Short mmCIF file of C-alpha atoms and ligand atoms in Angstrom, two decimals:
data_model
loop_
_atom_site.label_atom_id
_atom_site.label_comp_id
_atom_site.label_asym_id
_atom_site.label_seq_id
_atom_site.Cartn_x
_atom_site.Cartn_y
_atom_site.Cartn_z
CA MET Z 50 10.58 -11.54 11.40
CA GLU Z 51 10.60 -14.23 8.72
CA THR Z 52 7.12 -15.47 7.82
CA VAL Z 53 6.97 -19.21 7.07
CA PHE Z 54 4.61 -19.87 4.13
CA PHE Z 55 3.40 -23.43 3.70
CA LYS Z 56 1.16 -24.82 0.95
CA MET Z 57 -1.07 -27.47 2.51
CA GLY Z 58 -2.27 -30.53 0.64
CA THR Z 59 1.11 -31.55 -0.75
CA GLU Z 60 1.61 -34.59 1.49
CA GLU Z 61 -0.40 -35.81 4.47
CA THR Z 62 2.53 -36.23 6.88
CA LEU Z 63 3.85 -32.78 5.99
CA ASP Z 64 0.39 -31.26 6.54
CA GLU Z 65 0.23 -32.87 9.99
CA LYS Z 66 3.70 -31.55 10.76
CA TYR Z 67 2.68 -28.00 9.85
CA VAL Z 68 -0.55 -28.18 11.84
CA ARG Z 69 1.56 -29.23 14.85
CA LYS Z 70 4.04 -26.42 14.17
CA ALA Z 71 1.15 -23.92 13.89
CA GLY Z 72 -0.38 -25.21 17.14
CA ASN Z 73 2.92 -24.90 19.01
CA CYS Z 74 3.55 -21.45 17.60
CA LEU Z 75 0.09 -20.28 18.75
CA LYS Z 76 0.59 -21.87 22.20
CA GLN Z 77 3.81 -19.89 22.54
CA GLY Z 78 2.03 -16.63 21.76
CA GLY Z 79 2.81 -16.46 18.01
CA LEU Z 80 0.62 -15.39 15.07
CA VAL Z 81 -0.51 -17.89 12.41
CA ALA Z 82 -2.80 -17.20 9.43
CA PHE Z 83 -5.01 -20.02 8.21
CA PRO Z 84 -8.06 -20.45 5.96
CA THR Z 85 -11.62 -20.66 7.25
CA GLU Z 86 -14.72 -21.07 5.09
CA THR Z 87 -15.39 -17.30 5.23
CA VAL Z 88 -12.01 -15.55 4.76
CA TYR Z 89 -8.41 -16.20 5.92
CA GLY Z 90 -8.02 -15.59 9.65
CA LEU Z 91 -5.04 -14.21 11.56
CA GLY Z 92 -4.86 -16.43 14.63
CA ALA Z 93 -3.49 -15.89 18.13
CA ASP Z 94 -4.17 -17.68 21.44
CA ALA Z 95 -7.41 -15.96 22.51
CA LEU Z 96 -6.77 -16.56 26.21
CA ASN Z 97 -3.24 -15.09 26.14
CA GLU Z 98 -3.50 -11.32 26.60
CA LYS Z 99 -0.12 -10.53 25.03
CA ALA Z 100 -0.70 -12.81 22.02
CA ALA Z 101 -4.07 -11.20 21.27
CA GLU Z 102 -2.47 -7.76 21.51
CA LYS Z 103 -0.01 -8.74 18.77
CA ILE Z 104 -2.91 -9.12 16.33
CA TYR Z 105 -3.80 -5.43 16.66
CA ALA Z 106 -0.19 -4.45 15.96
CA ALA Z 107 0.20 -6.73 12.90
CA LYS Z 108 -3.08 -5.55 11.35
CA GLY Z 109 -2.87 -1.93 12.45
CA ARG Z 110 -6.30 -2.58 13.98
CA PRO Z 111 -7.88 -0.04 16.37
CA SER Z 112 -7.71 -1.48 19.91
CA ASP Z 113 -11.47 -1.01 20.51
CA ASN Z 114 -12.32 -3.43 17.68
CA PRO Z 115 -12.82 -6.82 19.40
CA LEU Z 116 -11.75 -10.20 18.01
CA ILE Z 117 -13.79 -13.33 17.33
CA VAL Z 118 -12.78 -16.38 19.40
CA HIS Z 119 -12.78 -19.55 17.28
CA ILE Z 120 -13.47 -22.90 18.90
CA ALA Z 121 -13.37 -26.44 17.49
CA ASP Z 122 -15.99 -28.29 19.55
CA MET Z 123 -19.08 -27.60 21.66
CA ALA Z 124 -17.39 -28.65 24.91
CA SER Z 125 -15.10 -25.61 24.64
CA ILE Z 126 -17.87 -23.04 25.02
CA GLU Z 127 -18.47 -23.42 28.79
CA LYS Z 128 -14.99 -22.21 29.74
CA ILE Z 129 -15.36 -18.79 28.09
CA VAL Z 130 -19.03 -17.74 28.46
CA ARG Z 131 -21.02 -16.97 31.63
CA ASP Z 132 -24.27 -18.22 30.16
CA PHE Z 133 -25.22 -20.04 26.97
CA PRO Z 134 -28.94 -19.30 26.47
CA GLU Z 135 -31.34 -21.85 25.00
CA LYS Z 136 -31.61 -19.88 21.72
CA ALA Z 137 -27.82 -19.76 21.36
CA ARG Z 138 -27.72 -23.51 21.91
CA LYS Z 139 -30.30 -23.95 19.15
CA LEU Z 140 -28.35 -21.73 16.72
CA ALA Z 141 -25.17 -23.66 17.50
CA LYS Z 142 -26.98 -26.90 16.78
CA ASP Z 143 -28.35 -25.58 13.48
CA PHE Z 144 -25.41 -23.53 12.17
CA TRP Z 145 -22.13 -24.66 13.81
CA PRO Z 146 -19.67 -25.43 12.48
CA GLY Z 147 -20.43 -22.58 10.08
CA PRO Z 148 -20.30 -18.86 9.20
CA LEU Z 149 -22.19 -17.62 12.28
CA THR Z 150 -20.62 -15.65 15.15
CA MET Z 151 -22.52 -15.27 18.44
CA ILE Z 152 -21.97 -12.50 20.99
CA LEU Z 153 -22.25 -13.88 24.55
CA ASN Z 154 -21.41 -12.71 28.08
CA LYS Z 155 -17.76 -13.51 28.75
CA LYS Z 156 -16.06 -15.19 31.68
CA GLU Z 157 -13.07 -13.64 33.46
CA ILE Z 158 -10.63 -15.96 31.66
CA VAL Z 159 -11.11 -14.11 28.34
CA PRO Z 160 -8.69 -11.16 28.38
CA LYS Z 161 -9.81 -7.62 27.64
CA SER Z 162 -7.39 -7.42 24.68
CA THR Z 163 -9.45 -10.14 22.98
CA THR Z 164 -12.78 -8.38 23.55
CA GLY Z 165 -11.60 -4.80 23.02
CA GLY Z 166 -12.50 -4.04 26.64
CA LEU Z 167 -16.09 -5.37 26.38
CA GLU Z 168 -17.81 -7.71 28.85
CA THR Z 169 -19.10 -9.80 25.96
CA VAL Z 170 -17.17 -12.14 23.69
CA ALA Z 171 -17.75 -13.11 20.05
CA VAL Z 172 -17.55 -16.88 19.44
CA ARG Z 173 -17.61 -18.98 16.27
CA MET Z 174 -16.93 -22.58 15.27
CA PRO Z 175 -15.64 -22.46 11.68
CA ASP Z 176 -16.57 -25.09 9.10
CA HIS Z 177 -13.14 -25.78 7.65
CA PRO Z 178 -11.15 -28.95 8.39
CA LEU Z 179 -7.78 -27.18 8.52
CA ALA Z 180 -9.06 -24.37 10.75
CA LEU Z 181 -10.55 -26.91 13.17
CA LYS Z 182 -7.26 -28.86 13.30
CA VAL Z 183 -5.23 -25.72 13.95
CA ILE Z 184 -7.59 -24.57 16.72
CA LYS Z 185 -7.36 -27.97 18.42
CA ALA Z 186 -3.56 -28.05 18.11
CA ALA Z 187 -3.43 -24.57 19.66
CA GLY Z 188 -5.34 -25.59 22.77
CA GLY Z 189 -8.90 -24.82 21.67
CA TYR Z 190 -9.30 -21.01 21.64
CA VAL Z 191 -7.99 -18.97 18.71
CA ALA Z 192 -8.79 -15.28 18.22
CA ALA Z 193 -8.82 -14.79 14.45
CA PRO Z 194 -9.88 -11.61 12.69
CA SER Z 195 -9.47 -11.45 8.94
CA ALA Z 196 -5.78 -11.68 8.03
CA ASN Z 197 -5.56 -8.35 6.16
CA THR Z 198 -4.13 -4.96 7.04
CA SER Z 199 -6.95 -3.06 8.75
CA GLY Z 200 -9.11 -1.24 6.20
CA ARG Z 201 -8.03 -3.33 3.19
CA PRO Z 202 -10.21 -5.99 1.53
CA SER Z 203 -10.28 -9.26 3.51
CA PRO Z 204 -8.09 -12.09 2.15
CA THR Z 205 -9.75 -14.91 0.24
CA LEU Z 206 -6.43 -16.40 -0.97
CA ALA Z 207 -3.20 -17.09 0.97
CA ARG Z 208 -1.44 -14.78 -1.51
CA HIS Z 209 -3.54 -11.87 -0.19
CA VAL Z 210 -2.37 -12.66 3.34
CA LEU Z 211 1.24 -12.71 2.18
CA GLU Z 212 0.79 -9.27 0.54
CA ASP Z 213 -0.37 -7.71 3.82
CA MET Z 214 1.36 -9.76 6.52
CA ASN Z 215 4.76 -10.85 5.17
CA GLY Z 216 7.41 -10.17 7.82
CA LYS Z 217 4.78 -9.33 10.45
CA ILE Z 218 3.54 -12.78 11.48
CA ASP Z 219 5.12 -16.19 12.16
CA MET Z 220 3.34 -18.44 9.70
CA ILE Z 221 0.81 -18.64 6.84
CA LEU Z 222 -0.91 -21.93 6.02
CA ASP Z 223 -2.09 -21.90 2.40
CA GLY Z 224 -5.25 -23.99 2.10
CA GLY Z 225 -6.39 -22.64 -1.28
CA GLU Z 226 -9.31 -20.34 -2.04
CA VAL Z 227 -11.97 -19.93 0.67
CA GLY Z 228 -15.55 -21.08 0.01
CA ILE Z 229 -17.77 -18.16 1.05
CA GLY Z 230 -15.54 -15.13 0.66
CA ILE Z 231 -17.17 -12.64 3.04
CA GLU Z 232 -17.03 -12.57 6.83
CA SER Z 233 -19.41 -14.42 9.16
CA THR Z 234 -22.86 -13.18 10.16
CA ILE Z 235 -22.64 -11.72 13.69
CA VAL Z 236 -25.66 -12.08 15.97
CA ASP Z 237 -25.78 -10.58 19.46
CA MET Z 238 -27.25 -13.23 21.81
CA SER Z 239 -26.67 -11.12 24.93
CA VAL Z 240 -29.82 -9.12 24.10
CA GLU Z 241 -33.44 -10.15 23.63
CA PRO Z 242 -34.58 -10.42 20.88
CA PRO Z 243 -31.20 -11.33 19.38
CA MET Z 244 -29.80 -8.76 16.96
CA ILE Z 245 -27.75 -9.11 13.76
CA LEU Z 246 -24.73 -6.78 13.97
CA ARG Z 247 -23.14 -7.80 10.67
CA PRO Z 248 -24.91 -9.48 7.71
CA GLY Z 249 -23.35 -12.56 6.12
CA TYR Z 250 -24.09 -15.93 4.54
CA ILE Z 251 -26.52 -16.85 7.34
CA THR Z 252 -29.48 -14.51 6.80
CA GLU Z 253 -32.06 -13.04 9.19
CA GLU Z 254 -34.62 -15.36 7.62
CA MET Z 255 -32.49 -18.45 8.32
CA LEU Z 256 -31.97 -17.37 11.94
CA GLU Z 257 -35.70 -16.68 12.41
CA GLN Z 258 -36.58 -20.11 11.11
CA SER Z 259 -34.40 -21.54 13.85
CA ILE Z 260 -35.21 -19.35 16.90
CA GLY Z 261 -38.05 -16.95 16.05
CA GLU Z 262 -37.77 -13.16 16.08
CA VAL Z 263 -34.36 -11.68 15.25
CA LEU Z 264 -33.72 -7.96 14.69
CA THR Z 265 -31.06 -6.30 12.52
CA ASP Z 266 -28.97 -3.43 13.90
CA PRO Z 267 -30.74 -0.41 12.33
CA ALA Z 268 -27.39 1.39 12.11
CA LEU Z 269 -26.41 -0.95 9.25
CA LEU Z 270 -28.68 1.09 6.98
CA PHE Z 271 -27.12 4.45 7.90
CA LEU Z 272 -23.82 6.16 7.31
CA PRO Z 273 -21.45 5.45 10.22
CA GLU Z 274 -21.42 9.19 11.06
CA GLU Z 275 -25.22 9.21 11.39
CA LYS Z 276 -25.70 6.27 13.72
CA ALA Z 277 -23.07 4.23 15.59
CA PRO Z 278 -23.30 0.51 14.79
CA LYS Z 279 -23.36 -1.89 17.77
CA ALA Z 280 -20.40 -3.98 16.57
CA PRO Z 281 -17.44 -1.65 17.21
CA GLY Z 282 -15.63 -2.81 14.04
CA MET Z 283 -18.54 -1.90 11.77
CA LYS Z 284 -17.97 1.84 12.19
CA TYR Z 285 -14.60 1.80 10.46
CA LYS Z 286 -13.99 2.31 6.75
CA HIS Z 287 -13.35 -1.21 5.65
CA TYR Z 288 -12.82 -3.61 2.82
CA ALA Z 289 -11.58 -0.67 0.79
CA PRO Z 290 -9.47 -0.71 -2.36
CA LYS Z 291 -6.87 2.03 -2.86
CA GLY Z 292 -8.78 3.64 -5.73
CA GLU Z 293 -11.83 5.83 -5.14
CA MET Z 294 -14.93 3.72 -5.57
CA LYS Z 295 -18.50 4.64 -6.58
CA ILE Z 296 -21.57 2.41 -6.81
CA VAL Z 297 -23.97 3.16 -9.66
CA GLU Z 298 -27.59 2.19 -9.02
CA GLY Z 299 -30.61 2.03 -11.35
CA SER Z 300 -32.15 -0.18 -13.99
CA GLY Z 301 -29.80 -2.33 -16.13
CA GLY Z 302 -29.32 -0.34 -19.36
CA CYS Z 303 -29.20 2.97 -17.51
CA VAL Z 304 -26.42 1.77 -15.22
CA VAL Z 305 -24.26 0.58 -18.11
CA GLU Z 306 -24.74 3.86 -19.97
CA ALA Z 307 -23.98 5.97 -16.91
CA ILE Z 308 -20.85 3.98 -16.07
CA ASN Z 309 -19.59 4.25 -19.66
CA ASN Z 310 -20.07 8.04 -19.51
CA PHE Z 311 -18.20 8.30 -16.21
CA VAL Z 312 -15.38 6.12 -17.54
CA ALA Z 313 -15.03 8.22 -20.70
CA ASN Z 314 -14.76 11.32 -18.53
CA GLU Z 315 -12.12 9.83 -16.26
CA LEU Z 316 -10.07 8.60 -19.22
CA GLU Z 317 -10.08 12.10 -20.67
CA ASN Z 318 -8.50 13.21 -17.41
CA ASN Z 319 -5.87 10.47 -17.75
CA LYS Z 320 -7.20 8.47 -14.80
CA LYS Z 321 -6.82 4.68 -14.60
CA VAL Z 322 -10.38 3.40 -14.32
CA GLY Z 323 -11.82 0.04 -13.26
CA ILE Z 324 -15.35 -1.35 -13.64
CA ILE Z 325 -17.04 -4.03 -11.54
CA ALA Z 326 -19.36 -5.75 -14.00
CA THR Z 327 -21.21 -9.07 -14.19
CA ASP Z 328 -21.08 -11.90 -16.74
CA GLU Z 329 -24.25 -10.38 -18.22
CA THR Z 330 -22.83 -6.86 -18.71
CA TYR Z 331 -19.10 -7.55 -19.16
CA SER Z 332 -19.13 -7.01 -22.92
CA CYS Z 333 -21.12 -3.73 -22.66
CA TYR Z 334 -18.11 -1.80 -21.32
CA PRO Z 335 -15.70 -1.00 -24.16
CA LYS Z 336 -13.20 1.02 -22.12
CA GLY Z 337 -11.42 0.81 -18.76
CA LEU Z 338 -10.26 -2.29 -16.88
CA VAL Z 339 -13.44 -4.41 -16.71
CA LYS Z 340 -13.78 -7.27 -14.20
CA SER Z 341 -16.78 -9.55 -13.97
CA ILE Z 342 -17.49 -10.75 -10.44
CA GLY Z 343 -19.86 -13.45 -11.64
CA SER Z 344 -23.38 -13.94 -12.91
CA ARG Z 345 -26.25 -11.94 -11.41
CA SER Z 346 -28.11 -15.21 -10.97
CA ASP Z 347 -25.39 -16.53 -8.63
CA ASP Z 348 -24.97 -14.32 -5.54
CA LYS Z 349 -22.67 -16.89 -3.86
CA THR Z 350 -20.07 -16.49 -6.61
CA ILE Z 351 -20.37 -12.69 -6.49
CA ALA Z 352 -19.67 -12.80 -2.72
CA ARG Z 353 -16.68 -15.09 -3.20
CA ASN Z 354 -15.08 -12.91 -5.90
CA LEU Z 355 -15.70 -9.47 -4.40
CA TYR Z 356 -12.54 -8.96 -2.31
CA ALA Z 357 -10.21 -10.57 -4.85
CA VAL Z 358 -11.49 -8.21 -7.55
CA LEU Z 359 -10.93 -5.16 -5.31
CA ARG Z 360 -7.35 -6.32 -4.72
CA GLU Z 361 -6.79 -6.88 -8.46
CA PHE Z 362 -7.69 -3.23 -9.07
CA ASP Z 363 -5.07 -2.24 -6.48
CA GLU Z 364 -2.46 -4.38 -8.24
CA ALA Z 365 -3.28 -2.69 -11.55
CA GLY Z 366 -2.90 0.77 -9.97
CA ILE Z 367 -6.55 1.70 -10.64
CA GLU Z 368 -7.41 5.18 -9.32
CA SER Z 369 -11.15 5.21 -9.84
CA ILE Z 370 -13.62 2.29 -9.67
CA TYR Z 371 -17.26 2.18 -10.81
CA SER Z 372 -19.35 -0.73 -9.59
CA GLU Z 373 -22.79 -2.01 -10.47
CA SER Z 374 -24.94 -2.65 -7.41
CA PHE Z 375 -25.90 -6.12 -6.12
CA GLN Z 376 -29.02 -6.31 -3.98
CA ASP Z 377 -30.33 -9.66 -5.18
CA GLY Z 378 -30.23 -13.16 -3.73
CA SER Z 379 -29.99 -14.24 -0.11
CA MET Z 380 -26.49 -12.72 0.13
CA GLY Z 381 -27.50 -9.38 -1.43
CA GLN Z 382 -27.59 -7.57 1.92
CA ALA Z 383 -24.17 -8.89 2.97
CA ILE Z 384 -22.61 -8.04 -0.41
CA MET Z 385 -24.05 -4.50 -0.44
CA ASN Z 386 -22.93 -3.93 3.17
CA ARG Z 387 -19.31 -4.63 2.14
CA LEU Z 388 -19.56 -2.73 -1.17
CA LEU Z 389 -21.04 0.37 0.50
CA LYS Z 390 -18.19 0.43 3.00
CA ALA Z 391 -15.58 -0.09 0.29
CA ALA Z 392 -17.13 2.90 -1.50
CA SER Z 393 -17.53 4.99 1.68
CA HIS Z 394 -21.29 5.02 0.86
CA ASN Z 395 -20.63 6.84 -2.40
CA VAL Z 396 -23.74 5.90 -4.43
CA ILE Z 397 -24.82 7.44 -7.75
CA ASP Z 398 -28.33 7.23 -9.19
CA ALA Z 399 -27.91 6.29 -12.88
CA GLU Z 400 -31.19 7.95 -14.00
CA GLN Z 401 -30.20 11.24 -12.34
CA ALA Z 402 -26.74 11.07 -13.85
CA GLU Z 403 -28.28 10.67 -17.29
CA LEU Z 404 -30.46 13.75 -16.79
CA GLY Z 405 -27.28 15.65 -16.09
CA GLY Z 406 -28.12 15.98 -12.41
CA ILE Z 407 -24.75 14.70 -11.23
P1 AMP G 177 -13.25 -9.55 12.03
O1 AMP G 177 -12.69 -10.50 13.02
O2 AMP G 177 -12.23 -8.73 11.34
O3 AMP G 177 -14.20 -10.25 11.12
O4 AMP G 177 -14.12 -8.53 12.89
C1 AMP G 177 -14.83 -8.95 14.01
C2 AMP G 177 -16.10 -8.18 14.11
O5 AMP G 177 -16.81 -8.67 15.26
C3 AMP G 177 -15.93 -6.69 14.32
O6 AMP G 177 -16.87 -5.98 13.54
C4 AMP G 177 -16.20 -6.52 15.80
O7 AMP G 177 -16.66 -5.25 16.10
C5 AMP G 177 -17.26 -7.60 16.06
N1 AMP G 177 -17.27 -8.03 17.47
C6 AMP G 177 -16.37 -8.84 18.08
N2 AMP G 177 -16.66 -8.98 19.38
C7 AMP G 177 -17.77 -8.26 19.62
C8 AMP G 177 -18.57 -8.01 20.79
N3 AMP G 177 -18.25 -8.52 21.97
N4 AMP G 177 -19.63 -7.20 20.65
C9 AMP G 177 -19.96 -6.67 19.45
N5 AMP G 177 -19.25 -6.88 18.32
C10 AMP G 177 -18.18 -7.65 18.39
MG1 MG G 178 -11.85 -7.94 9.31
#
């Protein structure tokens, strides 16, 4: 299959033409990747069983990992959910369009291929003008998981989508770099109190300010083998670069010293090593391929750069990656959730390492 790649923003009439083309392609059961404010999505008609199935094939995604249905206006919700509780209504009012996905009880019309066999459906209204136009042109319901090969870092640039999906999907709309860079917060509204199944830009605190008590799936704090997370997709190794990744925790100077020791060791063994640093520590690492993912004082930038940096290490053939840890800021939990998965929960205590314990 030839994948049409189109750079949006060149000319208004051309943009409109490609939105129409994308809409028609989706209506006919095709696959179109487009930007949202979180990451690039791989779209298919969410109400067309066969079209949704194609997403799993293109991504190599396990069939029990359900898709998020993207809508473009509030009127669309009634057709796909059995009930839309008062609290869900309030969250929609406060956070849609935006990076929040709600799990709701589904109506018959939503096929099982879209929901991975579940009786609930995940719904989101993205805050991106192009995404909203494409969804409307497609008839209003677009299932769109991240447009990467399953297990790889999510795409934050159209180029990342091309790397993974060229020849496997009908079309890619290039709308430039995404704004947030990590996937939406998922909150299960089919239970009481509502429960966060995946952390993201919208935090527990923000949700609680809107609707009162919200819990977080306790499994998010455990290894997937120890406790099964409630969102089926969260149990898979994810967001992972090709190289083996380790997170080094501890106080500033200790972390830098420990990472430099590990890097020296790896280089002696002729390994290609990468380091995830910050603007503050970038110059403290004399050896290895060092990438800064932003300033520690700016968690939003760190979130936006994370996946691109992991992909850059892949491009450079890096075999071993050492990362500082990033707990701070309102996005700290979401960033660490992705980093821990990318590193298969491989965390090293810098103080222990220094004492020769590791
Ligand atoms: P992605 O579209 O790649 O961002 O992944 C979608 C995420 O939403 C996965 O982690 C899914 O497990 C989760 N998800 C989608 N639908 C449901 C649902 N009905 N119940 C629980 N989790 C869901
Ligand atoms: Mg994904």
